Coordinates of C-alpha atoms and ligand atoms in Angstrom, one line a residue:
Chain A
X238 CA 36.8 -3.8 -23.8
X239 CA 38.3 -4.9 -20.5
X240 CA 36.1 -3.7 -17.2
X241 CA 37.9 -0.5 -16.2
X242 CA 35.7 0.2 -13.0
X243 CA 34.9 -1.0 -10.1
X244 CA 31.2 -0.5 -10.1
X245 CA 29.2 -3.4 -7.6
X246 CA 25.5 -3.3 -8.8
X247 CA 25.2 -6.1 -6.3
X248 CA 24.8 -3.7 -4.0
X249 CA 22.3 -1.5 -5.4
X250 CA 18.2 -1.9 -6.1
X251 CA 15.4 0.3 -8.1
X252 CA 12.3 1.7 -6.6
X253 CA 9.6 1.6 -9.1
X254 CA 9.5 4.9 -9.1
X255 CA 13.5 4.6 -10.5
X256 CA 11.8 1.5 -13.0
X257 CA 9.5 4.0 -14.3
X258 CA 12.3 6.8 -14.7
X259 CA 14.6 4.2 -15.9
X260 CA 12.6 2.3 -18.6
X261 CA 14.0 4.0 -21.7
X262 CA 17.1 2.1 -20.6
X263 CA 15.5 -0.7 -19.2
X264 CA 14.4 -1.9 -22.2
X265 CA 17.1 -1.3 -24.1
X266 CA 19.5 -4.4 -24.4
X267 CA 22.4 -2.6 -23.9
X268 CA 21.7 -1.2 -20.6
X269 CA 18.6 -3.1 -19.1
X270 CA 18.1 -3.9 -15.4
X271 CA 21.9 -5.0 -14.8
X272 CA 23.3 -1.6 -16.6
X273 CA 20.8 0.8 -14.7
X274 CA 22.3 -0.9 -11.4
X275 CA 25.8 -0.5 -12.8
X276 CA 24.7 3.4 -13.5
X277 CA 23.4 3.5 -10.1
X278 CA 26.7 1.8 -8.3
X279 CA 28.9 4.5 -10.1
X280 CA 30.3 7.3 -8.7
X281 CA 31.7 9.7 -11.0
X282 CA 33.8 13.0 -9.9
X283 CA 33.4 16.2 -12.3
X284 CA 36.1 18.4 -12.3
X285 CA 34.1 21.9 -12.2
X286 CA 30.5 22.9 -13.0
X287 CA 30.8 25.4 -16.0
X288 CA 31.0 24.7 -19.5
X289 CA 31.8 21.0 -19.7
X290 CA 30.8 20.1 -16.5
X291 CA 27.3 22.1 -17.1
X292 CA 26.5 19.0 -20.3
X293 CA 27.9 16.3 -18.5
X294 CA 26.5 16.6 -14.8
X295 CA 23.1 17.3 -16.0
X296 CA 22.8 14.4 -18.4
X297 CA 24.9 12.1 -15.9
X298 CA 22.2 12.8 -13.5
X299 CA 19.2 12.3 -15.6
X300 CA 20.7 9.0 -16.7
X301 CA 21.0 7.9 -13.4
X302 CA 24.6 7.3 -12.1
X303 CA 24.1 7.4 -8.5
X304 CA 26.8 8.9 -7.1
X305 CA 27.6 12.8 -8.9
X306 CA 30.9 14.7 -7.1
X307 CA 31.5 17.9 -8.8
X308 CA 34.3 19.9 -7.8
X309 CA 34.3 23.9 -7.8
X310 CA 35.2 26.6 -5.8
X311 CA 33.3 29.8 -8.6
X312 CA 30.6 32.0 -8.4
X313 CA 28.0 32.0 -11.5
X314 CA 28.7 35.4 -13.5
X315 CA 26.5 36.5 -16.7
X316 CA 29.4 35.4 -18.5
X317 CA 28.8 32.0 -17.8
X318 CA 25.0 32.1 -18.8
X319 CA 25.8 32.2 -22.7
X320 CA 27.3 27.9 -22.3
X321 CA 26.7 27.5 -18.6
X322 CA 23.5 25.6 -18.6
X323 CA 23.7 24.1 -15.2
X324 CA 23.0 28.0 -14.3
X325 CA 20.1 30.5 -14.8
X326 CA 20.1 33.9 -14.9
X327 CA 18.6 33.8 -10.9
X328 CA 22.0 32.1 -9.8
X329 CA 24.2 34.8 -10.4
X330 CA 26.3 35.4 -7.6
X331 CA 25.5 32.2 -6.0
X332 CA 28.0 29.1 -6.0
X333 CA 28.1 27.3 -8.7
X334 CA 28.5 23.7 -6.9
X335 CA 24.8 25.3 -5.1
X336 CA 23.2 25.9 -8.3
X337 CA 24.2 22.7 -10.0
X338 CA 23.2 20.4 -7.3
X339 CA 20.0 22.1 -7.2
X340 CA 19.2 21.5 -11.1
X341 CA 20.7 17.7 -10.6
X342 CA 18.1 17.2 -7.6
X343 CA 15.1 18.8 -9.3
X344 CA 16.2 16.7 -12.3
X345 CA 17.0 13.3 -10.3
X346 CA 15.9 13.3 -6.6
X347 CA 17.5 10.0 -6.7
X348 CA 20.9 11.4 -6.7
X349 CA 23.6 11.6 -3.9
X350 CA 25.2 14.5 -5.3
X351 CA 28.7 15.3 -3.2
X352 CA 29.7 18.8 -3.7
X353 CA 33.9 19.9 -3.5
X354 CA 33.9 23.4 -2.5
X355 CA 37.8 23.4 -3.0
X356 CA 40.2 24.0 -5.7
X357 CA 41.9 20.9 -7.1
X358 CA 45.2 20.9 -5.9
X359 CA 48.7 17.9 -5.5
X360 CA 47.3 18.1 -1.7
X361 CA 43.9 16.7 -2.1
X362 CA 43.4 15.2 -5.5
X363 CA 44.4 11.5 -4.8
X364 CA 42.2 11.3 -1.7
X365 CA 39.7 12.7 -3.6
X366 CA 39.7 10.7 -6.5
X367 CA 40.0 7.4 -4.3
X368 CA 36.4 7.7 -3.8
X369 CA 35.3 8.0 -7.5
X370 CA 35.1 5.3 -10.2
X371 CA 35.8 7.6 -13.3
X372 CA 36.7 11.0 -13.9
X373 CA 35.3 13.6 -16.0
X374 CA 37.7 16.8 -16.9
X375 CA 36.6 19.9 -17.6
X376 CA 38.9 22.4 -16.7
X377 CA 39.6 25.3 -18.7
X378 CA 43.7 25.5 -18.0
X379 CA 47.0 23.5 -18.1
X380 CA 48.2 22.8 -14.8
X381 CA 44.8 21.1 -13.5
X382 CA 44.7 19.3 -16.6
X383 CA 47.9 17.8 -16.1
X384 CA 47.4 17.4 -12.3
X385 CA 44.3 15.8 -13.2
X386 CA 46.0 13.4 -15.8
X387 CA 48.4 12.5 -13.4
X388 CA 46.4 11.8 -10.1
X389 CA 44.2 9.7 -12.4
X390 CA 46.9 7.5 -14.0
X391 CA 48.5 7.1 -9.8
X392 CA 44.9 6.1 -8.8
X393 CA 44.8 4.0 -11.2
X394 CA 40.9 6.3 -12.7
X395 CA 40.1 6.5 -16.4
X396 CA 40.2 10.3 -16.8
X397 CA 37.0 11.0 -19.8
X398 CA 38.7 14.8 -20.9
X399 CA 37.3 17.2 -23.1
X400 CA 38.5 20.5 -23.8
X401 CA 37.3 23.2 -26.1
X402 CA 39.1 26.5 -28.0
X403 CA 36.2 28.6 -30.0
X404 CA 34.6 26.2 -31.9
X405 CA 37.1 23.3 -31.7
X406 CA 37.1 20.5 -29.2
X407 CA 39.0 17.9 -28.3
X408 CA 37.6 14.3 -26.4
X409 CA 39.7 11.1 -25.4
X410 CA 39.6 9.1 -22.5
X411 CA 42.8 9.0 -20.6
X412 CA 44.7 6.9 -18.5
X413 CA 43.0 3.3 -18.7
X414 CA 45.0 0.3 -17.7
X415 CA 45.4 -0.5 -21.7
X416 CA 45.4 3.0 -23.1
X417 CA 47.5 6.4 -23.1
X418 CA 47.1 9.5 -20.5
X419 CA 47.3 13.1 -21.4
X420 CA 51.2 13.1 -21.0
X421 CA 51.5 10.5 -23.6
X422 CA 50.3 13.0 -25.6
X423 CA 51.3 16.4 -24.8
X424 CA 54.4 15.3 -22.6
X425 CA 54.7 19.6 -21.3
X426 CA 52.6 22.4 -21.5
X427 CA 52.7 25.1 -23.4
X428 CA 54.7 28.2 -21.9
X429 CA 52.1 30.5 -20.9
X430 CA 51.3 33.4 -23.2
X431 CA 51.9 30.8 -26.3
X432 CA 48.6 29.7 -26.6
X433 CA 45.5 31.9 -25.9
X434 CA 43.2 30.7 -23.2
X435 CA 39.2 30.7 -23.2
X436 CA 38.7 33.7 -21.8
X437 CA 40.9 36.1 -24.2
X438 CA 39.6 33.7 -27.6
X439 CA 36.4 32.9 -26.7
X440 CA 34.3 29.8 -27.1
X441 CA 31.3 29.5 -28.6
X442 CA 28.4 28.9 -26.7
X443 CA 27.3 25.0 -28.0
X444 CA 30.3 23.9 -28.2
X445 CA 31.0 23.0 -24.5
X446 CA 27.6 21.2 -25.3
X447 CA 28.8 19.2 -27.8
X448 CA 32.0 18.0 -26.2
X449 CA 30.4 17.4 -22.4
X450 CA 28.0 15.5 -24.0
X451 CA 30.5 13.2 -25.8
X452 CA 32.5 12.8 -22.4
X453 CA 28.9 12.0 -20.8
X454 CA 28.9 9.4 -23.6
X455 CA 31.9 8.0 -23.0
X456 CA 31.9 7.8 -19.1
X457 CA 28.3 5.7 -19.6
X458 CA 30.2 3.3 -21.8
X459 CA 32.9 3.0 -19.5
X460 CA 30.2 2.0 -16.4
X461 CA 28.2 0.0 -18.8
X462 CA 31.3 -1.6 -20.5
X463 CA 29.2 -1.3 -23.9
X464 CA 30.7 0.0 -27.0
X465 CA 34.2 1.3 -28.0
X466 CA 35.5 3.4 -25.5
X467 CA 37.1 6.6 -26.9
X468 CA 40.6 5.1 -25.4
X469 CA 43.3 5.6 -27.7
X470 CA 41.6 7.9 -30.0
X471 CA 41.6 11.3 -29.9
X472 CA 38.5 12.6 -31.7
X473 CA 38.5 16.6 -33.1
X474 CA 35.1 18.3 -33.1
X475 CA 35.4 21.6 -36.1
X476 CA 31.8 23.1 -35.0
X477 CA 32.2 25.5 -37.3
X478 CA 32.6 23.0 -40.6
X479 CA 30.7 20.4 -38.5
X480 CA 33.2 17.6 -38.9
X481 CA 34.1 15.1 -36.7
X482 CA 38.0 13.5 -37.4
X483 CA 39.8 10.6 -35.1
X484 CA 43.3 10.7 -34.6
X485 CA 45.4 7.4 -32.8
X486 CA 46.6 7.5 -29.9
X487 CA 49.4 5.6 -28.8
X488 CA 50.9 4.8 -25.3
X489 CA 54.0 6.5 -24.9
X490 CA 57.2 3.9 -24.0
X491 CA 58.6 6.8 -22.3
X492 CA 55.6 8.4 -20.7
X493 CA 56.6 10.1 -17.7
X494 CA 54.1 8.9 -15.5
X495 CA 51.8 6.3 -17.4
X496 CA 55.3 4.2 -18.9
X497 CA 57.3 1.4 -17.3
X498 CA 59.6 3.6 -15.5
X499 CA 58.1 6.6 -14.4
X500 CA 59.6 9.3 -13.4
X501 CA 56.7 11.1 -11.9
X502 CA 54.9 8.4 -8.8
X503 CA 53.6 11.2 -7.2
X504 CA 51.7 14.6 -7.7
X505 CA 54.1 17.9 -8.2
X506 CA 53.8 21.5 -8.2
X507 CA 51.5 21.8 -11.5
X508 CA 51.8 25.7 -11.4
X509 CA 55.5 25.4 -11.2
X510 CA 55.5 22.5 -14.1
X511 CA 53.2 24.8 -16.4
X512 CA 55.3 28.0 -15.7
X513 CA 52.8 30.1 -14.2
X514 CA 52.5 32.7 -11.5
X515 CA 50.1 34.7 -11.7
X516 CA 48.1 33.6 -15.1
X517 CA 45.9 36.7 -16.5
X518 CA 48.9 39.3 -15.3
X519 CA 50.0 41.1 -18.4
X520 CA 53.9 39.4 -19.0
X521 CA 55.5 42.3 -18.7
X522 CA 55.2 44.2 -15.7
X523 CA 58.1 46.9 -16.4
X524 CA 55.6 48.3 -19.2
X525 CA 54.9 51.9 -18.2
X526 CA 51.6 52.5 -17.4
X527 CA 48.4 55.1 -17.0
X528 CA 45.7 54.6 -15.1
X529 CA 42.5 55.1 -16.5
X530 CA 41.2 58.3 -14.7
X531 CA 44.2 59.7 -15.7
X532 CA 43.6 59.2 -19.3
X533 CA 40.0 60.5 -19.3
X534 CA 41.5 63.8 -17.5
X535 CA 44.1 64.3 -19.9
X536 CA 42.2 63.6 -23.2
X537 CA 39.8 66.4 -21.5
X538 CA 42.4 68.3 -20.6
X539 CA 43.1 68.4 -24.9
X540 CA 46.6 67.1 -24.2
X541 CA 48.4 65.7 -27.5
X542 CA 47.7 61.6 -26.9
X543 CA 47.3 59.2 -29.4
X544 CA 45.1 55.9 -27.9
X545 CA 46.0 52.9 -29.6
X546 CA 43.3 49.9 -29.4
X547 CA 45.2 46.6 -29.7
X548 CA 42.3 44.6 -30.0
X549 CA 40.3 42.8 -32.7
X550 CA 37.8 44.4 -35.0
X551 CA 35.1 42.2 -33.7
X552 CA 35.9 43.3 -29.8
X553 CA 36.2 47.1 -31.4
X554 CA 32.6 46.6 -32.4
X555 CA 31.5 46.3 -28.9
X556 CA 32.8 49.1 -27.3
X557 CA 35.4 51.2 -28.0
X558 CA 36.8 55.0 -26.5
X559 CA 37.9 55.8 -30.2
X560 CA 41.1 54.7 -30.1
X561 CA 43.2 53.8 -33.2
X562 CA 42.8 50.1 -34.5
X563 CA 45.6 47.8 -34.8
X564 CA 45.3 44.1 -33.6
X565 CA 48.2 43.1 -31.5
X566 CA 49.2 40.2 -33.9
X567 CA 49.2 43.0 -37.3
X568 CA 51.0 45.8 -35.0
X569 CA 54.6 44.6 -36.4
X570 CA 53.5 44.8 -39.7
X571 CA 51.8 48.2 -39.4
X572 CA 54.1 49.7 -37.0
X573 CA 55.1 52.5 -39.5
X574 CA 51.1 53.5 -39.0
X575 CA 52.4 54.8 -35.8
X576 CA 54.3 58.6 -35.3
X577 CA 56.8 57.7 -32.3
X578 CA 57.4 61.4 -31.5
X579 CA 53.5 61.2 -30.2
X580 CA 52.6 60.0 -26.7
X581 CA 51.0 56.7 -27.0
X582 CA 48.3 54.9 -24.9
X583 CA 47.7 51.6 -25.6
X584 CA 44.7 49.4 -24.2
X585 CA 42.8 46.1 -25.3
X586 CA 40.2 44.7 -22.9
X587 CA 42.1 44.1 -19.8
X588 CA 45.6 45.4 -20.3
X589 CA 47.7 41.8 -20.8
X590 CA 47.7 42.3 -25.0
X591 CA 48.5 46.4 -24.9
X592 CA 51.2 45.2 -21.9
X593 CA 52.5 43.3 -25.2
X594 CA 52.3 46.0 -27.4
X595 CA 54.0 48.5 -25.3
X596 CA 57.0 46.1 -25.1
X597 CA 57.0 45.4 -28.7
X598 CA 56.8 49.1 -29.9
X599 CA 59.6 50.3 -27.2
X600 CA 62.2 47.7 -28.6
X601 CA 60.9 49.3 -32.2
X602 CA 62.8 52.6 -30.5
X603 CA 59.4 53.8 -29.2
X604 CA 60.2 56.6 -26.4
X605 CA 56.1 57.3 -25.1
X606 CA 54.2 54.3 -24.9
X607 CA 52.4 53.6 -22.0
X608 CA 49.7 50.9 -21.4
X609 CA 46.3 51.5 -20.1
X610 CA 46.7 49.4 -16.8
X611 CA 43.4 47.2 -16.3
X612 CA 42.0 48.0 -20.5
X613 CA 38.8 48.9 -21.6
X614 CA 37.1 47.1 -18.7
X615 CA 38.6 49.2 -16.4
X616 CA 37.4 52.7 -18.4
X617 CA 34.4 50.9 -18.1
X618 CA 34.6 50.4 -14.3
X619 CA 35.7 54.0 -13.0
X620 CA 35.1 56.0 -16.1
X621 CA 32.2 55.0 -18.1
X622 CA 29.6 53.1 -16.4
X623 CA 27.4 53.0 -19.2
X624 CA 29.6 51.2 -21.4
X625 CA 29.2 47.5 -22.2
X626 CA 31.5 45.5 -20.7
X627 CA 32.7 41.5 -22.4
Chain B
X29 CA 50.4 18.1 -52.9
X30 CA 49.6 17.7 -49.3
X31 CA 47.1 19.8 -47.2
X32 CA 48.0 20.9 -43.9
X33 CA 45.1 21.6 -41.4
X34 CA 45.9 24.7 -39.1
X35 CA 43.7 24.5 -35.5
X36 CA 42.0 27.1 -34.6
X37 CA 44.5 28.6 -32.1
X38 CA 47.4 28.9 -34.9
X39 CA 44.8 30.1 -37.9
X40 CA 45.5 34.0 -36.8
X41 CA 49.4 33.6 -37.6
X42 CA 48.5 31.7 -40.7
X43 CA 46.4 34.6 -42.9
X44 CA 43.5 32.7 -40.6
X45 CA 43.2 30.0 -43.4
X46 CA 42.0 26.2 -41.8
X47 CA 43.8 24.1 -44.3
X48 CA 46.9 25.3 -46.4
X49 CA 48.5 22.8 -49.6
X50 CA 52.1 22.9 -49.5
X51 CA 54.8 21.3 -52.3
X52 CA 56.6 19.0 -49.9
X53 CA 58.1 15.2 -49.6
X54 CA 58.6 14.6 -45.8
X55 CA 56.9 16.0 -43.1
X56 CA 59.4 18.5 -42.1
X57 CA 59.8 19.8 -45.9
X58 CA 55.9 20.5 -45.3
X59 CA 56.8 22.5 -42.2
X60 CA 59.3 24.4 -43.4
X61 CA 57.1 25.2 -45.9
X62 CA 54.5 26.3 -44.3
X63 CA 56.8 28.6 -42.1
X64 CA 58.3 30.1 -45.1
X65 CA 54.8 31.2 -46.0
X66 CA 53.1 32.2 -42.7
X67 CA 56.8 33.3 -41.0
X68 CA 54.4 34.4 -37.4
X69 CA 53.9 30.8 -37.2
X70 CA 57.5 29.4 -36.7
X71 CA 57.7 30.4 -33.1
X72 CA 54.7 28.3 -32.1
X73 CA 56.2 25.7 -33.9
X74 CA 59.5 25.6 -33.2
X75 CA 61.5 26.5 -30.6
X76 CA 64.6 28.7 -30.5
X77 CA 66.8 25.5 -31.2
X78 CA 64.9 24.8 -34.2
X79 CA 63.1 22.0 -32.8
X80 CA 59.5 21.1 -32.8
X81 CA 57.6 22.1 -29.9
X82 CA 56.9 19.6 -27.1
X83 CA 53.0 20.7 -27.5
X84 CA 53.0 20.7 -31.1
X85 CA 51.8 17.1 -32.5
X86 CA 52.3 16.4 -36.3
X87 CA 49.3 14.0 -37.9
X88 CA 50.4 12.3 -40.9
X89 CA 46.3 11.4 -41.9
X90 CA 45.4 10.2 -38.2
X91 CA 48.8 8.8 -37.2
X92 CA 51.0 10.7 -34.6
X93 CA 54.4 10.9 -37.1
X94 CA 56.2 10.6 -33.8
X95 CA 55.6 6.7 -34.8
X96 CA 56.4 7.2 -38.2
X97 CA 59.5 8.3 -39.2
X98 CA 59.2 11.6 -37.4
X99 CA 59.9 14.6 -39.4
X100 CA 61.5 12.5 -42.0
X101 CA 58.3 10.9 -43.1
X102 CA 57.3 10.8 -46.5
X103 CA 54.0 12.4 -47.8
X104 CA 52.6 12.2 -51.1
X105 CA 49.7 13.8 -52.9
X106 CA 46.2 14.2 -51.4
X107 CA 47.9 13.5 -47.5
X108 CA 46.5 15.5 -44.8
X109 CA 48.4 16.9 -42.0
X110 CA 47.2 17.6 -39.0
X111 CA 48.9 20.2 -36.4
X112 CA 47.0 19.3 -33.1
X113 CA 48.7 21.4 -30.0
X114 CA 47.3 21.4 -26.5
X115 CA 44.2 23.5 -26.1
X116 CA 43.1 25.1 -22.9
X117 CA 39.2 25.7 -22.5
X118 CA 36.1 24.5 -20.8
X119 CA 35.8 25.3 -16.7
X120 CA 35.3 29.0 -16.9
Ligands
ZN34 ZN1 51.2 8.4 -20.4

């Protein structure tokens, strides 16, 4: 494997007190004194503290790799707590990039940790990056991903990336001198709305674990320059049926950015590229809707309404206001469930599936549909207080 | 005949099965397949055109079939393929 960083142990020396934190390594031939010093030269960047980042910063640290940037602009919410194990229940409402630097200290006092309260953006990425060796990925949507991918093949920084879906992950590393970047791979985005995110499919809570772990793995091999890299490989994580599979990856002749003749040299609007403005807003925004205090006083009120729950059995489970089941991807088949001289309210959590709904059923010659603006979480918020909120 | 793994993203437009065996001789006779069964999936597959989707890879066994012979490549018995789109998840 060729030397993909620029790491000078030269510079670097252990304390005894680092010897004696060290020597698991130490005395292993594939690290020893000259890889602990490579570790300790390194500085690698980690693109946000929560899932991925949580795995990967924490054992980065411990393992010594001396200079830890971690880039995040979020507050810790007990959301985060179930996979976020940089964060304890105490740091809720604090910064994240304050929470993890305090674990990675009380971990490793040894470490200069540099902390990016900023969102990643074309305007400060390459700067950024110019002070790193390697990068670690762990963002949770497309247009950082590909911003990411691209300011790491322009600087010229292997990019270790990881991403997760429920209880799937996916691990490469990305744009080294010899090996393909993201784009040779997925060359565009999906169009948003295609392909749930995190937040509406969930994820589940090890798996973050399992994949930051791998890309810790992978960015020690690339300081150590041990091992076969994960360059050219994209390896699938199936939690669930707790296999592992490798697919190749191949360079892309045409690449955009990482080919002969690029046609991307420098960093673009990624929000523009991916199609988004506005992510979470429901699609539709014509979609008639009923705001939630408004529902609660005229299902009191006895009036003739019919609520329609969009949502999945499993999310049904956790709270519901007694609404009629149909998940939004079974609504076309059971559409003649549904009596279209009644007034309709449809909800799901937030409002962005029943926005879909409402759309769907008022092409189907629907007259009274409207959507519950802001979902379940929103009854939650200003009508029931004493229902569980997800 | 050839099994074609479903991620996890695309399982709820498939009857939420991980791996479905279709009777097919090229890739794209697998596909079509496949749609024919599970019609929800064609428009995450394909676009309007009729063309595979710029975020949908194809896996013939662990090789991206845009090397191969695209969607004319041949598959035989006891092949697996692999759709692998881009998945979003990890920061938040
Ligand atoms: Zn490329």
């Amino acid at each position: 494997m060729a030397t993909i960083t620029e790491v000078t142990p030269e510079a670097a020396t252990l304390s005894n007190d680092e010897i004696l934190r060290y020597s698991r390594h130490l005395i292993m031939p594939e690290v020893g004194m000259e890889g602990q010093l490579k570790l300790k030269a390194a500085r690698v960047l980690c693109i946000g503290a929560g899932g991925l980042g949580s795995p990967l910063a924490l054992y980065l640290g411990a393992a010594g790799v001396g200079t830890l940037g971690i880039v995040d602009f979020d507050v810790v919410d007990y959301t985060n707590l179930q996979r976020q194990i940089i964060h304890s229940t105490a740091d809720v409402g604090r910064k994240k990039l304050d929470s993890a630097a305090e674990k990675l200290k009380a971990i490793n006092p040894f470490l200069n940790i540099r902390k990016f309260e900023t969102r990643l953006s074309s305007d400060n990425a390459l700067e950024l990056f110019r002070e790193f060796d390697i990068i670690a990925d762990g963002t949770d949507n497309f247009p950082t991903r590909y911003l990411v991918n691209d300011a790491c093949v322009l600087t010229g920084k292997p990019n270790v990336y990881g991403s997760i879906f429920r209880f799937e992950g996916q691990a490469s590393v990305f744009a080294t001198e010899e090996g393909p970047c993201y784009r040779c791979l997925y060359p565009e985005p999906p169009p948003p709305g295609l392909v749930p995110s995190c937040a509406e499919g969930g994820v589940l809570g090890i798996l973050p674990g399992l994949v930051g772990v791998i890309q810790a793995t992978e960015a020690i091999k690339l300081i150590l320059d041990k091992g076969d890299a994960l360059i050219g490989r994209l390896l699938l994580v199936d939690a669930l049926g707790m296999k592992f599979r490798e697919l190749k990856l191949r360079k892309n002749p045409d690449c955009p950015v990482c080919s002969e003749h690029p046609t991307i040299t420098k960093l673009i609007d990624y929000n523009e590229f991916c199609g988004i403005r506005g992510e979470e807003k429901p699609v539709e925004t014509a979609v008639p809707e009923l705001q939630v205090e408004e529902l609660k006083r005229r299902l009191d009120a006895g009036d003739d309404l019919f609520v329609l729950d969009v949502r999945e059995p499993h999310e049904y489970q956790i709270c519901n206001i007694n609404g009629y089941l149909i998940p939004l991807g079974d609504l076309p088949k059971r559409v003649n469930e549904l009596d279209s001289s009644r007034e309709i309210v449809a909800h799901c959590r937030s409002g962005a599936r029943s926005a879909k709904a409402v759309d769907f059923l008022r092409q189907a010659g629907f007259k009274k549909v409207h959507n519950l603006s802001g979902g379940i979480l929103a009854w939650a918020d200003r009508v029931d207080p004493k229902m569980p909120k997800y | 005949m050839p099994k074609i793994h479903i991620p996890t993203p695309l399982r709820q437009y498939a009857g939420k099965q991980p791996d479905i065996e279709v009777k097919a001789s090229t890739i794209g006779e697998a596909l079509s397949g496949l749609v024919a069964q599970h019609p929800d999936l064609r428009r995450h597959l394909y676009t309007d055109e009729g063309k595979l989707r710029a975020f949908v890879n194809v896996y013939l066994n662990d090789e991206d079939v845009r090397y191969l012979q695209k969607e004319a490549t041949a598959v035989k018995d006891g092949d697996s393929i692999s759709i692998v789109p881009s998945i979003a998840g990890g920061r938040s």
